[in-house]
Short mmCIF file of C-alpha atoms in Angstrom, two decimals:
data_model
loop_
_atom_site.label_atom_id
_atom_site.label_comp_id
_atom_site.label_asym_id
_atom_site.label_seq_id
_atom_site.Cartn_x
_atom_site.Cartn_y
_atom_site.Cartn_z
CA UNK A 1 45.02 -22.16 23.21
CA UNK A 2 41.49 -22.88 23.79
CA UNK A 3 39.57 -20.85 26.46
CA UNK A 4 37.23 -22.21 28.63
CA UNK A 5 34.57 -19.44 28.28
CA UNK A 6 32.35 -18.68 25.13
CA UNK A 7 32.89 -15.39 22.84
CA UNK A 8 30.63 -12.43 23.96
CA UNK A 9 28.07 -11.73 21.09
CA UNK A 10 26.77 -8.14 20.60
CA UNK A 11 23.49 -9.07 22.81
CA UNK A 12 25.21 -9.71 25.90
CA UNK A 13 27.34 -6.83 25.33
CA UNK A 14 24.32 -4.10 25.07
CA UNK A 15 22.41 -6.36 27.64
CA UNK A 16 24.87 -5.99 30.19
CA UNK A 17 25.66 -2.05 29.40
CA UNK A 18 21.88 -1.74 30.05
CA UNK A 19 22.49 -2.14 33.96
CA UNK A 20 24.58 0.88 34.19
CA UNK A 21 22.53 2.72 32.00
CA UNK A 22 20.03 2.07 35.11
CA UNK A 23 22.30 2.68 37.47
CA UNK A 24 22.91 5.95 36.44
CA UNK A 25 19.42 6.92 36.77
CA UNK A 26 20.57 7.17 40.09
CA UNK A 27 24.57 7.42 40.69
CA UNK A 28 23.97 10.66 38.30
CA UNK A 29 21.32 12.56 39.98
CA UNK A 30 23.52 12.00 43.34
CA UNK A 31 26.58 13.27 41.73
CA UNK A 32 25.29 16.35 40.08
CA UNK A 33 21.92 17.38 41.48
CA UNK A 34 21.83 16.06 44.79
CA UNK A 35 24.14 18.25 46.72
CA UNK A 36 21.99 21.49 45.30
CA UNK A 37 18.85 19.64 45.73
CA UNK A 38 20.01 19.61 49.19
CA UNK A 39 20.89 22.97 50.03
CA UNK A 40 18.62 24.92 47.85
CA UNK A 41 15.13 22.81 47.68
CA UNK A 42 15.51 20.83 50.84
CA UNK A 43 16.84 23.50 53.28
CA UNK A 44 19.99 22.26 54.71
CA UNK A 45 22.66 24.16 55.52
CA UNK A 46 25.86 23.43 53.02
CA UNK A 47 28.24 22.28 56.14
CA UNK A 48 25.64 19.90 57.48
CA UNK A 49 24.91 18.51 53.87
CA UNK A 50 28.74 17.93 53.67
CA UNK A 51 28.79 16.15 56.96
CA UNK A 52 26.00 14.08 56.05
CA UNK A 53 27.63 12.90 52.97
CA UNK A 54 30.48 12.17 54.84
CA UNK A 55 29.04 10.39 57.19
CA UNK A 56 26.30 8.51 55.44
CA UNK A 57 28.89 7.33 52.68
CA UNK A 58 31.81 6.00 55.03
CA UNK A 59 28.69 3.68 56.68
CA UNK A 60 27.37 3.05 53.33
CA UNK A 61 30.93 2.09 52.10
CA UNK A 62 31.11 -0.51 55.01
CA UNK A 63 28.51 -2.25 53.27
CA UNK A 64 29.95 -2.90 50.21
CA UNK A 65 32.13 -5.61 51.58
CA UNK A 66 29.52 -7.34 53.22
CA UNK A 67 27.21 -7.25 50.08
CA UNK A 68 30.38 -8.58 48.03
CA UNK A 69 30.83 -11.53 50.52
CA UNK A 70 27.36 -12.46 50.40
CA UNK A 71 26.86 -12.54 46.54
CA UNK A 72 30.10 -14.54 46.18
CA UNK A 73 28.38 -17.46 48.95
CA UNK A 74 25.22 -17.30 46.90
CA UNK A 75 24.35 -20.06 44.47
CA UNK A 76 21.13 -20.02 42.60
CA UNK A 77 20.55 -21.71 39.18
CA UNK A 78 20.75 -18.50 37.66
CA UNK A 79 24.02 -17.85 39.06
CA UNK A 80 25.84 -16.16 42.20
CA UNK A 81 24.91 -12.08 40.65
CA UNK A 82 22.60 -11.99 37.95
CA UNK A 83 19.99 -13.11 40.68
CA UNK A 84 20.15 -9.73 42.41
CA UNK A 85 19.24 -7.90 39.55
CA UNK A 86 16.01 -8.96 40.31
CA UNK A 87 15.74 -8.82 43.53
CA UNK A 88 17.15 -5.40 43.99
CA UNK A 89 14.76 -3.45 41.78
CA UNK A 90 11.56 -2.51 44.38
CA UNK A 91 14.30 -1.49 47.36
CA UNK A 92 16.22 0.99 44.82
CA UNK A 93 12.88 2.38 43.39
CA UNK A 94 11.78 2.94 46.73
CA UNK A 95 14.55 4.59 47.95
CA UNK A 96 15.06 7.03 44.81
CA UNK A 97 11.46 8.42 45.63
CA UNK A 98 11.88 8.35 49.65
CA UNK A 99 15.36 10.03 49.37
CA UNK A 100 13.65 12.98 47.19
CA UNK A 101 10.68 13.78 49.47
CA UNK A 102 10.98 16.60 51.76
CA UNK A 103 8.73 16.45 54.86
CA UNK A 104 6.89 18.82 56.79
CA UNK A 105 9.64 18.90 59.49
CA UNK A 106 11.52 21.45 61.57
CA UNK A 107 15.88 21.66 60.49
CA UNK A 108 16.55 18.96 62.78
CA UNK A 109 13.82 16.48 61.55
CA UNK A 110 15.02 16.92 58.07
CA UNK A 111 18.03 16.13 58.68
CA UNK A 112 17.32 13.17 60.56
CA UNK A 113 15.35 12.67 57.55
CA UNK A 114 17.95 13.08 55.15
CA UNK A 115 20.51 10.52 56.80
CA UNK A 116 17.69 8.16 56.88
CA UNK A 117 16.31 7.91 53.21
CA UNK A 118 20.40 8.60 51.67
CA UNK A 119 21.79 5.77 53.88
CA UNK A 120 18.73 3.58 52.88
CA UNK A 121 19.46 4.98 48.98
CA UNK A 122 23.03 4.25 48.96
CA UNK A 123 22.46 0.30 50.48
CA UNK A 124 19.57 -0.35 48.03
CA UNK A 125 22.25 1.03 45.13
CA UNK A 126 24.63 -1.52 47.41
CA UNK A 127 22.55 -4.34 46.94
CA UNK A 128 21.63 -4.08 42.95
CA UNK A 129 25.17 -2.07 42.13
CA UNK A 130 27.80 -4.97 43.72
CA UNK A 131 26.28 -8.05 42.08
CA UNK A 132 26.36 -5.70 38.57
CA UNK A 133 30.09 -5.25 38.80
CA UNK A 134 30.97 -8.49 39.97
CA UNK A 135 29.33 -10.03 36.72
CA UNK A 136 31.97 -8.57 34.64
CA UNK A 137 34.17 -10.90 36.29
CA UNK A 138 32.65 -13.97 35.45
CA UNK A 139 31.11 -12.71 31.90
CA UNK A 140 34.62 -13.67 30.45
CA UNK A 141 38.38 -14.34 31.84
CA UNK A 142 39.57 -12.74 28.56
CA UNK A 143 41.43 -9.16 29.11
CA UNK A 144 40.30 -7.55 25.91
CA UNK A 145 37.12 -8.59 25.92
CA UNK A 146 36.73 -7.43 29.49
CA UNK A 147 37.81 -4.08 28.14
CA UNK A 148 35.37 -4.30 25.40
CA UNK A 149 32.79 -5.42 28.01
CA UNK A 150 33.40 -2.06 30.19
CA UNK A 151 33.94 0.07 27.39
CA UNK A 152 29.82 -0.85 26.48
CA UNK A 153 29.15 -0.52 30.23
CA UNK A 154 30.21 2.89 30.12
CA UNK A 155 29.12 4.19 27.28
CA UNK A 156 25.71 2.55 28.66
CA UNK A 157 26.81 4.77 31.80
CA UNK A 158 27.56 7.95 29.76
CA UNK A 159 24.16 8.11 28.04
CA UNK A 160 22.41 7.25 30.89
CA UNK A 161 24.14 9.90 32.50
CA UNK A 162 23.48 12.42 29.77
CA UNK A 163 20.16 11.76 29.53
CA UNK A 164 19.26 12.50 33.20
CA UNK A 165 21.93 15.28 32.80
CA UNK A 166 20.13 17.21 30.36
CA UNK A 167 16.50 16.00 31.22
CA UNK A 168 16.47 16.18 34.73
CA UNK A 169 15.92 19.84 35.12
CA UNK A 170 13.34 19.73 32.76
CA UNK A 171 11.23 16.62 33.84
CA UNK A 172 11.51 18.25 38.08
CA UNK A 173 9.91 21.72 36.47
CA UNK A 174 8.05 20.00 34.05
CA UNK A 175 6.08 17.08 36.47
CA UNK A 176 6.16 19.74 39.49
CA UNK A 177 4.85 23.14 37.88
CA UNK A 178 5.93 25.30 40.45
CA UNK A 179 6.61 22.81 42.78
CA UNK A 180 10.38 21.45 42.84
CA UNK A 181 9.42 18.97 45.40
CA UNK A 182 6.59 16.96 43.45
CA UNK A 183 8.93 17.46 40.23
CA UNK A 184 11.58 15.69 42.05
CA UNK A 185 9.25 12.86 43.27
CA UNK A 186 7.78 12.50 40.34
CA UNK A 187 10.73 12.34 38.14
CA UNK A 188 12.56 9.73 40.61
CA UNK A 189 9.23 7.36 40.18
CA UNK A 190 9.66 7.67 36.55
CA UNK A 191 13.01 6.81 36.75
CA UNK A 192 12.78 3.55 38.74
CA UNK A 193 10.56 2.65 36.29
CA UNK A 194 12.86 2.69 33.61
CA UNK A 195 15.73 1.51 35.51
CA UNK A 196 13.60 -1.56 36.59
CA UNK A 197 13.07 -2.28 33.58
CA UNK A 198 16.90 -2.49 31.72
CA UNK A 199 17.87 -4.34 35.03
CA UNK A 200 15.57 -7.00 33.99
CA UNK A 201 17.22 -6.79 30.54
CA UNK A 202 20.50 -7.34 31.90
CA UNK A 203 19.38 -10.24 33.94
CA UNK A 204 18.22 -11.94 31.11
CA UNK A 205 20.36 -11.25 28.28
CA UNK A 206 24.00 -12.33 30.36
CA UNK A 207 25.92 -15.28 31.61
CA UNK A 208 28.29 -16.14 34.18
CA UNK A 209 30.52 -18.69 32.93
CA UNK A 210 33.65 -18.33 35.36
CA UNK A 211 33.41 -19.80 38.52
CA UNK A 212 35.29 -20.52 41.68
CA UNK A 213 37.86 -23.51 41.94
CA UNK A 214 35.35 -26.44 42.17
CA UNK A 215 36.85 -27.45 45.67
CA UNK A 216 36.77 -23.62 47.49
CA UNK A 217 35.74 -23.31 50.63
CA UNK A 218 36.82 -19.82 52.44
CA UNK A 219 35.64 -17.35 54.76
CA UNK A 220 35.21 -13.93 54.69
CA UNK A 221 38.10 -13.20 56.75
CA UNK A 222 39.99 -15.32 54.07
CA UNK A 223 38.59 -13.31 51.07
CA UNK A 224 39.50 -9.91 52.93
CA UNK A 225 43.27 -11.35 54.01
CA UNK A 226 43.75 -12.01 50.13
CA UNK A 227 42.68 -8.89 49.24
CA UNK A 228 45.24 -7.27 51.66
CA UNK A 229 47.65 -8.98 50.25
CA UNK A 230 47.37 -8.46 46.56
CA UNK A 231 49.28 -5.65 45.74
CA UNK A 232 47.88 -4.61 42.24
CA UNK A 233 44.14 -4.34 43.93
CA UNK A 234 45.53 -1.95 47.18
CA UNK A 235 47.51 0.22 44.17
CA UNK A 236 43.54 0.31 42.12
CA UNK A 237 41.94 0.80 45.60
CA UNK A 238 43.89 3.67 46.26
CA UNK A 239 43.78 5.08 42.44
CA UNK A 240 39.52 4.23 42.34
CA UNK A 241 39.47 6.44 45.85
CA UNK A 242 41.77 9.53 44.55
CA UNK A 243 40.08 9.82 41.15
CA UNK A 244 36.68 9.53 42.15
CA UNK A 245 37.40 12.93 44.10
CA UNK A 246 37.85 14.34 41.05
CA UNK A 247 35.30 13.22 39.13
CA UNK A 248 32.81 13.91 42.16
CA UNK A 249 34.19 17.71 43.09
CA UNK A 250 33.63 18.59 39.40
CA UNK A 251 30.75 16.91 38.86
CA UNK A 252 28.25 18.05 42.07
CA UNK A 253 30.08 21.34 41.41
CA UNK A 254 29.11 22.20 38.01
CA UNK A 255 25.60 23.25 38.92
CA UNK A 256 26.84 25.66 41.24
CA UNK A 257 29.53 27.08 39.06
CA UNK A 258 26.61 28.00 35.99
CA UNK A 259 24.30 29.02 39.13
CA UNK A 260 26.05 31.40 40.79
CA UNK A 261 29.53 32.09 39.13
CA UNK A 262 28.91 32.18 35.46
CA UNK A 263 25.11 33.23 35.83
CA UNK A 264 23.55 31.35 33.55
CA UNK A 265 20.99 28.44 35.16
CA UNK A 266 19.45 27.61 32.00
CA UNK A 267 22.42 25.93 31.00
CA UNK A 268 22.92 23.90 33.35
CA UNK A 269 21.48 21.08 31.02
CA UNK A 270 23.33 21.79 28.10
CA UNK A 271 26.84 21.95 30.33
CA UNK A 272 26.11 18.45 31.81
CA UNK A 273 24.95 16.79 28.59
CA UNK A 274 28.77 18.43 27.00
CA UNK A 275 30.17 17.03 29.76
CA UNK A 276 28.34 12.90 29.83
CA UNK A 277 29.12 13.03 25.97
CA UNK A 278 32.25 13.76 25.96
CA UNK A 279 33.03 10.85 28.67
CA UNK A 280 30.90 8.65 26.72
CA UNK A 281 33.24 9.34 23.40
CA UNK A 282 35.95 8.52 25.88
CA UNK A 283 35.38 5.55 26.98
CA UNK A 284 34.28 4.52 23.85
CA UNK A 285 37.81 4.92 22.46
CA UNK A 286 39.53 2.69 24.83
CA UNK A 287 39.54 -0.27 23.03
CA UNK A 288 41.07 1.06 20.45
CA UNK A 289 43.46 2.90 22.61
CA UNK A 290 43.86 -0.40 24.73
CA UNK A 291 45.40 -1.61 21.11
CA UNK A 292 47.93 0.85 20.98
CA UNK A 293 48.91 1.63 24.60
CA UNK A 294 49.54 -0.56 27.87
CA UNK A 295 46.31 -0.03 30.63
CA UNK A 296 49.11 0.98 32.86
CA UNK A 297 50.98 3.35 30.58
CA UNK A 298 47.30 4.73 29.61
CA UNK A 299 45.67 5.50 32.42
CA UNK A 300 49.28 7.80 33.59
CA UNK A 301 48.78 9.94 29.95
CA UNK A 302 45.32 10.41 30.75
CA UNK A 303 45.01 11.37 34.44
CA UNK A 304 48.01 13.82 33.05
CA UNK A 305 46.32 15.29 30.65
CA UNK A 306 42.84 15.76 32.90
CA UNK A 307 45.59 17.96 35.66
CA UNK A 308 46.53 20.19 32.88
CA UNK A 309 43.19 20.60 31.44
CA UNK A 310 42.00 21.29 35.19
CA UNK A 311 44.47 23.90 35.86
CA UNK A 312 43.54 25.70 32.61
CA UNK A 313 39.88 25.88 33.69
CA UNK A 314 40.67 28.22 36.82
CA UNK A 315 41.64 30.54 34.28
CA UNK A 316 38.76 30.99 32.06
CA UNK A 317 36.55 34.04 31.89
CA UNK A 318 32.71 33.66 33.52
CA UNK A 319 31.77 35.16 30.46
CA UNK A 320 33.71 32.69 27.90
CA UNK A 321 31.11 30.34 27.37
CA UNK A 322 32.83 28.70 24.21
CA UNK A 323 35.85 27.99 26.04
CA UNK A 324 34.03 26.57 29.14
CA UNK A 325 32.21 24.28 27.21
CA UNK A 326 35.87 23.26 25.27
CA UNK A 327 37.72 22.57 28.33
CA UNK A 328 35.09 20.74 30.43
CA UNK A 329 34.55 18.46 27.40
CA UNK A 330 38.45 17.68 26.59
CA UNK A 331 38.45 16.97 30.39
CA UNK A 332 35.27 14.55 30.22
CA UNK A 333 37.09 12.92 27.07
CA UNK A 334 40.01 11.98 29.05
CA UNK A 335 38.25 10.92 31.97
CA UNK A 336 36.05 9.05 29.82
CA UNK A 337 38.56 5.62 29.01
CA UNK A 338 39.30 5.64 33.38
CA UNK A 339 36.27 3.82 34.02
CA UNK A 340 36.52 0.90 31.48
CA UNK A 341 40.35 0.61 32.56
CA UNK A 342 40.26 0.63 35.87
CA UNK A 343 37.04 -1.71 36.08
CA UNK A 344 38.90 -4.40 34.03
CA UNK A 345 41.57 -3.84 35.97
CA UNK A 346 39.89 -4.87 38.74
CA UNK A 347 39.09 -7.89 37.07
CA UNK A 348 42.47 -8.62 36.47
CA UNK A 349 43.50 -8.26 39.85
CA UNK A 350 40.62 -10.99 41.01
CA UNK A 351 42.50 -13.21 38.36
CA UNK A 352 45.82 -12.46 39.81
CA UNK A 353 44.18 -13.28 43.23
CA UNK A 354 43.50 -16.83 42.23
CA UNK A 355 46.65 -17.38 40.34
CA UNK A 356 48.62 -16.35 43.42
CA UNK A 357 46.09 -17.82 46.10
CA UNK A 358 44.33 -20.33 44.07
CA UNK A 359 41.32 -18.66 45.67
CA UNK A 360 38.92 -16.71 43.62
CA UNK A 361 36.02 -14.03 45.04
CA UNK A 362 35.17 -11.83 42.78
CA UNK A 363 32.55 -9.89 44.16
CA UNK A 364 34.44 -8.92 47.11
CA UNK A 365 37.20 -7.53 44.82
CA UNK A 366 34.96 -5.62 43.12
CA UNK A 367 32.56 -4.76 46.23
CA UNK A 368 35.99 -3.39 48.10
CA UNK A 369 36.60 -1.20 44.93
CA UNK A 370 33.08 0.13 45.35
CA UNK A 371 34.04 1.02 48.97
CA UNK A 372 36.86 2.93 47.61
CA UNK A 373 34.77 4.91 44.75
CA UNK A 374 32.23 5.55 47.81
CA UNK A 375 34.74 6.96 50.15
CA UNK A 376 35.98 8.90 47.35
CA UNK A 377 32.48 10.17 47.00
CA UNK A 378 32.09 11.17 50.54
CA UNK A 379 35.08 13.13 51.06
CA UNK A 380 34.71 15.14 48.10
CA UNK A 381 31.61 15.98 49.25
CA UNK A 382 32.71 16.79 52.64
CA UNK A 383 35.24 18.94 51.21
CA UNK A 384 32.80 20.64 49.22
CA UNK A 385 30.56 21.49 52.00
CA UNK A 386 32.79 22.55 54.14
CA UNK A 387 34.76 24.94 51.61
CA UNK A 388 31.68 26.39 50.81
CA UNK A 389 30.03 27.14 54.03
CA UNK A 390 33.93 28.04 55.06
CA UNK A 391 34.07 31.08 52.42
CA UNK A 392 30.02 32.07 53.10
CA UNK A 393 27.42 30.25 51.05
CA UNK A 394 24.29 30.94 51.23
CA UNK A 395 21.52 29.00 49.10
CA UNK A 396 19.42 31.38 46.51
CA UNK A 397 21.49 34.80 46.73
CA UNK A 398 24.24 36.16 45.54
CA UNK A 399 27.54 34.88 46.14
CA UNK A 400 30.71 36.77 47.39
CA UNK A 401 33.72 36.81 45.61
CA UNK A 402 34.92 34.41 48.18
CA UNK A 403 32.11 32.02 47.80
CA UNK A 404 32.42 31.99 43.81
CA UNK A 405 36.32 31.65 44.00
CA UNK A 406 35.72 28.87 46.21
CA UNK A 407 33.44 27.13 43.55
CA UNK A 408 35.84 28.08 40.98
CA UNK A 409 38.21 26.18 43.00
CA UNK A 410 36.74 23.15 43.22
CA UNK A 411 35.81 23.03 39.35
CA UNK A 412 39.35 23.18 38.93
CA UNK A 413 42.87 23.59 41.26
CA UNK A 414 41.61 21.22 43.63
CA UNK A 415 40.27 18.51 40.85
CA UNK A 416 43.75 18.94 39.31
CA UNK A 417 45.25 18.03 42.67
CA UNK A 418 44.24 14.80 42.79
CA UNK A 419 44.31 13.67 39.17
CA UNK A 420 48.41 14.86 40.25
CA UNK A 421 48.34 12.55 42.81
CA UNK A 422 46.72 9.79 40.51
CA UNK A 423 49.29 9.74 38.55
CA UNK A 424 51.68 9.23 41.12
CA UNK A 425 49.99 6.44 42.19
CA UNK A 426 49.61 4.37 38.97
CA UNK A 427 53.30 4.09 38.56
CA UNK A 428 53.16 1.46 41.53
CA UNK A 429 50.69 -0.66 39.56
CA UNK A 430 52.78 -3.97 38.29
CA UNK A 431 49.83 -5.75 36.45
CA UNK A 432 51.36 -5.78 32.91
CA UNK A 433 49.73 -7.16 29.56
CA UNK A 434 52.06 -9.70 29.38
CA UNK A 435 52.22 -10.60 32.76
CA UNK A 436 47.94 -11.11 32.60
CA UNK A 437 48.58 -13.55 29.54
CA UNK A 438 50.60 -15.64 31.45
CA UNK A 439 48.44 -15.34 34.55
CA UNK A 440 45.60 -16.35 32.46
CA UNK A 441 46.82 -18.94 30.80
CA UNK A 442 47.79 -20.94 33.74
CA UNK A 443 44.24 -20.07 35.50
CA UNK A 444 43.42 -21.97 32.01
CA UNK A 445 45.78 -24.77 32.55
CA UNK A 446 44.93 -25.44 36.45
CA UNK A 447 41.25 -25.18 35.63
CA UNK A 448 41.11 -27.47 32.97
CA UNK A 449 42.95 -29.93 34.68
CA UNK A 450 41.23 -30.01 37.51
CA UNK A 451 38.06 -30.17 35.36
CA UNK A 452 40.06 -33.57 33.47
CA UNK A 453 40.90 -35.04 36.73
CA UNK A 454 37.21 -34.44 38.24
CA UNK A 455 35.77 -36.30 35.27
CA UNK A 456 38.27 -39.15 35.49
CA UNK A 457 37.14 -39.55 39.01
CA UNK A 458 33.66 -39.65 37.88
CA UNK A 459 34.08 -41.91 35.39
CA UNK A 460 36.46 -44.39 37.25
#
């Protein structure tokens, strides 16, 4: 049967994995150097930087919904999302350097500070990051190219990621000599620059060709009352907010872990660059694991196999580097495929939405999932704090045993928890391949009549 959308070419494909290579310029320093930055160049205590994140995120998350409902009632000639990738790029820039300067303040204006420039960080990412995600929902209505699609978005991710893994460390002592704080400023400006730049790549090498039903008309309240009700998004909502405090307690962790507990800072670098490749090899496998295996049916072996390889980490020597390295990889390969699955799932579950509704908003499905990754975010990182300022840390000195079994913990047990729970969850999940097909193909069928009977109207 014929679709009504055109074939992706290569172009598009690296055009659109160029915004998340840009987004990671940020999303990446906040998950693995921002938490340190915090405690050990800026000053704050690690209870009150776990609050904060807490805090800062659940408002920030709030936004999400609001930015999704807004791009879906925005109509431009270059479409209701790619518009923003425009439009975002001075806020996000701005905020990157603002969030990384550390003023001349007493404890409590820093941390009136620090709210400040991360809640005006995390809505500039808001405003450039929603529209992104939303475009793969209007790219193409076709399942396995959507997972195609996010499988080049996240490898875009991944070396994004690895590159400010590795480099970021490097650029902050190389731009500041001496001086973390310039180093930090100075690498964020650099940054935005780049990251301007492949959002204005994306903009201009993609296309939205799905749209709303020609005749839709609904209000926000509408869009959030079908979201409610679609049972397949709450399951992803749920999985995007459980995994995501995995990802994020291992992540913002890691630094610590070769700080304090293994004793070896200079390779930090080389453990987050393992770490981004070997989720970047992941997700580049999932087509070809997509082939084989049902998303469903997938996404259950692989949160499995990330619990076991968790638990196995508590249990490796400090001093056995090799097997460190091993483990944390085999763990980034299998979290690698989540992303692309779960963000075409998502996409899936905005064309289930219209099939059972006949109402499509696409941005707010995806914005809402945002919310959930961003909550995710924020409790992880209130856990973290708190743990850690629970058991005695204290920035720049020697840890207790206490202190380093609590970061040993959180590289670990308590990431191994929740990828438990995950797979719990995805059980629930009742989006099937063959149900989508048939889904899809009478989206197809009401579209194009409607499109027949529109042009019979005009014609008569």
């Amino acid at each position: 049967m014929q679709k009504v959308w055109g074939p992706i070419s290569l172009k598009e494909k690296l055009g659109y994995a160029c915004g998340d290579v840009a987004s990671n310029f940020y999303w990446r320093v906040f998950d693995v150097f921002l938490f340190i930055f915090y405690t050990d160049v800026f000053g704050l205590s690690a209870a009150s930087v776990g609050t904060m994140m807490l805090v800062t995120r659940i408002i920030d998350a709030f936004s999400d919904p609001i930015m999704g409902a807004l791009a879906d009632r925005t109509n431009s000639r270059f479409g209701k999302f790619r518009p923003y990738l425009l439009w975002g790029i001075i806020p996000i820039v701005a905020a990157g350097i603002l969030l990384f300067t550390v003023p001349d303040f007493d404890q409590d204006g820093k941390l009136i500070w620090a709210y400040g420039t991360y809640i005006f960080m995390m809505l500039a990412y808001t405003l450039i990051n929603v529209p992104y995600g939303a475009l793969l929902g209007v790219v193409t209505g076709d399942t396995q190219q959507r997972t195609t699609l996010t499988s080049f978005r996240f490898i875009g991710a991944f070396t994004g990621g690895s590159f400010v893994a590795y480099y970021t460390p490097e650029l902050v002592s190389w731009f500041g000599q001496g001086n973390e704080v310039t180093g930090w400023q100075l690498t964020m400006a650099l940054y935005g620059a780049i990251s301007a730049c492949l959002f204005a790549i994306t903009f201009f090498t993609t296309k939205e060709r799905i749209a709303p039903p020609p005749e839709q008309k609904t209000s926000v309240l509408s869009d959030l009352k079908d979201l409610s009700e679609n049972k397949p998004w709450l399951i992803l909502f749920s999985l995007a907010l459980i995994i995501m405090m995995t990802i994020t307690l291992r992540g913002s962790s890691g630094t610590f872990y070769f700080k304090y507990y293994v004793e070896r800072p200079d390779l930090i670098g080389s453990f987050s660059l393992a770490y981004m490749l070997s989720l970047a090899a992941g997700a580049a496998s999932t087509p070809l694991l997509t082939k084989f295996f049902d998303k469903r049916l997938l996404l259950t072996i692989l949160m499995s196999l990330v619990t076991i390889f968790s638990v196995c980490f508590y249990f490796i020597p400090n001093d056995n580097i090799t097997l460190i390295f091993l483990i944390h990889m085999l763990i980034g390969f299998t979290l690698g495929p989540k992303s692309p699955l779960v963000f075409s799932m998502y996409a899936d579950t905005a064309d289930y939405s219209q099939w059972r509704t006949g109402r499509r908003a696409t941005a707010m499905t995806f914005a809402a999932a945002a919310f959930a990754q961003k909550l995710g975010g924020a409790f992880a990182g209130a856990l973290m704090g708190w743990l850690l300022a629970t058991l005695g840390y204290v920035a720049n000195q020697a840890q207790t045993s206490e202190s380093n079994q609590g970061i040993v913990l959180l590289m670990s047990l308590i990431p191994a928890v929740f990828a438990a729970l995950a797979v719990l969850l995805i059980r629930f999940y009742s989006l099937t391949d063959k149900k989508l097909e048939q889904i899809q193909s009478d989206n197809d069928a009401y579209l194009r009549n409607k499109m027949a009977i529109d042009s019979g109207v005009s014609n008569g």
